[in-house]
Structures are given as structure tokens and as C-alpha cells.
JSON list of C-alpha atoms in Angstrom, two decimals:
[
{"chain": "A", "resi": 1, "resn": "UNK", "atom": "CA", "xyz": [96.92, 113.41, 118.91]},
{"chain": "A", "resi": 2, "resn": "UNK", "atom": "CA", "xyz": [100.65, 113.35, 118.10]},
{"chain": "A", "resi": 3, "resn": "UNK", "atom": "CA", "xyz": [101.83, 112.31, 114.75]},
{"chain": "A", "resi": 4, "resn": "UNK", "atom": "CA", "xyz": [102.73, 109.54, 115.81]},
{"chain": "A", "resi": 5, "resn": "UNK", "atom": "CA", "xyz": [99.16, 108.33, 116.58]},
{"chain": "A", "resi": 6, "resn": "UNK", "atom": "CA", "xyz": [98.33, 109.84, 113.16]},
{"chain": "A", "resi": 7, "resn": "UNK", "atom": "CA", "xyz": [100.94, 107.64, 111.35]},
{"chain": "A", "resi": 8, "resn": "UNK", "atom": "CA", "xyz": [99.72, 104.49, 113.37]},
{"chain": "A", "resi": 9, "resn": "UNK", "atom": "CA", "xyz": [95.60, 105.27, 112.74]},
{"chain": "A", "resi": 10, "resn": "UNK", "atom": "CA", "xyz": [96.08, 105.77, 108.83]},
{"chain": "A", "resi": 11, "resn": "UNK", "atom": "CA", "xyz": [97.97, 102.34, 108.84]},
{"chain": "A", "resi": 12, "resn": "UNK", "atom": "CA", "xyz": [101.15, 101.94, 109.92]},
{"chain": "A", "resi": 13, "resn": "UNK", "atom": "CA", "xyz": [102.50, 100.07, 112.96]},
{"chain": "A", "resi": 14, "resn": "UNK", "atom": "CA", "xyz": [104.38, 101.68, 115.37]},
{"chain": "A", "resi": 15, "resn": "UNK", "atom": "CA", "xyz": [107.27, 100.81, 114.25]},
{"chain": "A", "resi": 16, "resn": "UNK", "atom": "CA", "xyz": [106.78, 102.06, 110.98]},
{"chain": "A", "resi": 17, "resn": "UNK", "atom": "CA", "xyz": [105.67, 105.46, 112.19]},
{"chain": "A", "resi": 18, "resn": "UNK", "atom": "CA", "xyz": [108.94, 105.75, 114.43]},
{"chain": "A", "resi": 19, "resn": "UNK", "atom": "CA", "xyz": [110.89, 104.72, 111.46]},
{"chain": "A", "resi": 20, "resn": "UNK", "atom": "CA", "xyz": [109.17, 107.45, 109.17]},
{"chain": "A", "resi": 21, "resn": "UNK", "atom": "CA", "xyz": [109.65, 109.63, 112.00]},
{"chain": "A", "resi": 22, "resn": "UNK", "atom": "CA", "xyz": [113.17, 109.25, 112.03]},
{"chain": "A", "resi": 23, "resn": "UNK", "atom": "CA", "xyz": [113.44, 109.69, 108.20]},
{"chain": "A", "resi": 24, "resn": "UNK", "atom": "CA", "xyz": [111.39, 113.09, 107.69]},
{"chain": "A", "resi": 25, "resn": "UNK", "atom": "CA", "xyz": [113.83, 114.10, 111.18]},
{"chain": "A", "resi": 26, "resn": "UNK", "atom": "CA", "xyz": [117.30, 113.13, 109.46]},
{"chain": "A", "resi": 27, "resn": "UNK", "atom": "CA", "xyz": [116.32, 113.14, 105.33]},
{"chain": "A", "resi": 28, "resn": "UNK", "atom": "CA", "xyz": [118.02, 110.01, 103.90]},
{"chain": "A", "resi": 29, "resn": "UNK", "atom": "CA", "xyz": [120.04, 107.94, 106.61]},
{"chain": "A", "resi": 30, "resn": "UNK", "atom": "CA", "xyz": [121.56, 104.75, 106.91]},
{"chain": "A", "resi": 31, "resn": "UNK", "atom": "CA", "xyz": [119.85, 101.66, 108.91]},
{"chain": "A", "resi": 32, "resn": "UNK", "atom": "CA", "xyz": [122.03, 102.47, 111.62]},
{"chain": "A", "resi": 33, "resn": "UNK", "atom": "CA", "xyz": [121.21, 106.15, 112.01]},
{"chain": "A", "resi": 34, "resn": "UNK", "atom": "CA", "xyz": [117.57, 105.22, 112.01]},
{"chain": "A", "resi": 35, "resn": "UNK", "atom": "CA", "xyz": [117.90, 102.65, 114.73]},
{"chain": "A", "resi": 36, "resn": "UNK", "atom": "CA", "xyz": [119.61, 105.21, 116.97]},
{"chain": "A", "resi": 37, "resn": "UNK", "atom": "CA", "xyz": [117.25, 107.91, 116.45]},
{"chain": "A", "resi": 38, "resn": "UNK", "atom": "CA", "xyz": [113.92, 105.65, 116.54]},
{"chain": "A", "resi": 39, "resn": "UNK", "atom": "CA", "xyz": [115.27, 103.74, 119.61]},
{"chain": "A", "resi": 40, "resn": "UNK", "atom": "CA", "xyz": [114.69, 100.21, 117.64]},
{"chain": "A", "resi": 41, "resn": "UNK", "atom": "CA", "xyz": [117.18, 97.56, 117.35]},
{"chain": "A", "resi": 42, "resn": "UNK", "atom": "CA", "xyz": [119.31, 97.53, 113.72]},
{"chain": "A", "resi": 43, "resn": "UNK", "atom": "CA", "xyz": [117.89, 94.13, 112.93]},
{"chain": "A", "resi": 44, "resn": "UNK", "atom": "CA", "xyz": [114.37, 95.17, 113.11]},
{"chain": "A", "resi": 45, "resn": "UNK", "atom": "CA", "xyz": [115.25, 98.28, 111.75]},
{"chain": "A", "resi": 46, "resn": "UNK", "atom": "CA", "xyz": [116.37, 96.21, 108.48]},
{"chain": "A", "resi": 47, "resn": "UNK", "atom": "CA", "xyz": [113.03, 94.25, 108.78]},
{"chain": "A", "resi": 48, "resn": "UNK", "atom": "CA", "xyz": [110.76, 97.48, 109.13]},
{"chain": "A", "resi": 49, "resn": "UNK", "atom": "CA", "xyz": [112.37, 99.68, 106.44]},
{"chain": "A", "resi": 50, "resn": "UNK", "atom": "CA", "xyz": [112.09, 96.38, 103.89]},
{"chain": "A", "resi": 51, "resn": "UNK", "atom": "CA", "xyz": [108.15, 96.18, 104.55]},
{"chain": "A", "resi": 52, "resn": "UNK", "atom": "CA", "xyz": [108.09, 100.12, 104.00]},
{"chain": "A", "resi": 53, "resn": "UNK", "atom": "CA", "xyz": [110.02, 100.11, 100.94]},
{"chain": "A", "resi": 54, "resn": "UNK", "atom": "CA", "xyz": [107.88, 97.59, 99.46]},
{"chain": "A", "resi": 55, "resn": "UNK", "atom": "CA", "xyz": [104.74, 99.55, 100.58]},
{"chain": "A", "resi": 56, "resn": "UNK", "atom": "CA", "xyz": [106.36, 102.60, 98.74]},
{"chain": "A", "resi": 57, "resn": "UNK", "atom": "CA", "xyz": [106.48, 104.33, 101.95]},
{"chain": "A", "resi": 58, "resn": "UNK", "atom": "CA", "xyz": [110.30, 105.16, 101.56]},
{"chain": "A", "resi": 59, "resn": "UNK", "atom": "CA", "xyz": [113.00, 104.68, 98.68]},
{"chain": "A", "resi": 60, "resn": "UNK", "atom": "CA", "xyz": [116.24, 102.77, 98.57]},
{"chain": "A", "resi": 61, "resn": "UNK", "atom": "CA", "xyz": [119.46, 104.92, 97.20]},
{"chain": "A", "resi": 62, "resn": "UNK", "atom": "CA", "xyz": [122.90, 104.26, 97.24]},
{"chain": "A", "resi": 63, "resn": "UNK", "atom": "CA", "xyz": [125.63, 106.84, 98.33]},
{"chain": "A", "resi": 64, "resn": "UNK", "atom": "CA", "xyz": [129.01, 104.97, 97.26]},
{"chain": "A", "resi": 65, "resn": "UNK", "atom": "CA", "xyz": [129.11, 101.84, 98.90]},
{"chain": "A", "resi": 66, "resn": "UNK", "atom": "CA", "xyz": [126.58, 102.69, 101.53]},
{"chain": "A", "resi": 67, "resn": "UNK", "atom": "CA", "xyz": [122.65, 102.15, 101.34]},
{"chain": "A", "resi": 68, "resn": "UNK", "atom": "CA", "xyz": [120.42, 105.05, 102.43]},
{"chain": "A", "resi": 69, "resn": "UNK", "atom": "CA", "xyz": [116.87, 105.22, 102.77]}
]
């Protein structure tokens, strides 16, 4: 069983567990960074990373201007 199929059995969708996959790969990283390296588009990127944050899956900081997750 990858972790993948771990992420997606103890609740998350698939999305979500590429997403998280991407974070624990790159630490914090921008919307577009995680789109690129999860292989989703930006917009559901934005969509998916909202729904974590407000599962407390991930965290919201800013780094000057720019929003990292």
C-alpha cells in the first residue's frame, strides 16, 4: 500500500493526499509550487489547500507578500 492509499483510506481524497504529498516533499510552498509538483491544476489547487486548512491538515503563513502553506 503506498502512502498515498494510506492518506486516501484514513480520509482524505486524492487530491488531498497528493497535495499533502507535495507539502511534506517541498516543506512550505506556494499554490503554484504545489500544483506543479502534485500534477493538479492551480485553481483546484486553491480549492483543495482551503478545505485542508480548514480541516487543520496544513497552516497558512505569509513570507512577505507571498502566501505559503
Amino acid at each position: 500500500m503506498t502512502l498515498q492509499e494510506t492518506l486516501e483510506k484514513i480520509g482524505l481524497s486524492e487530491k488531498e493526499a497528493r497535495v499533502y504529498l507535495a507539502l511534506l516533499e517541498l516543506g512550505q510552498a506556494s499554490v503554484l509550487e504545489l500544483a506543479k509538483k502534485s500534477v493538479i491544476k492551480r485553481p483546484t489547487v486553491y480549492v483543495v489547500i482551503e478545505e485542508m486548512r480548514q480541516k487543520g491538515y496544513v497552516a497558512k503563513a505569509m513570507s512577505g507578500t507571498k502566501v505559503r502553506y
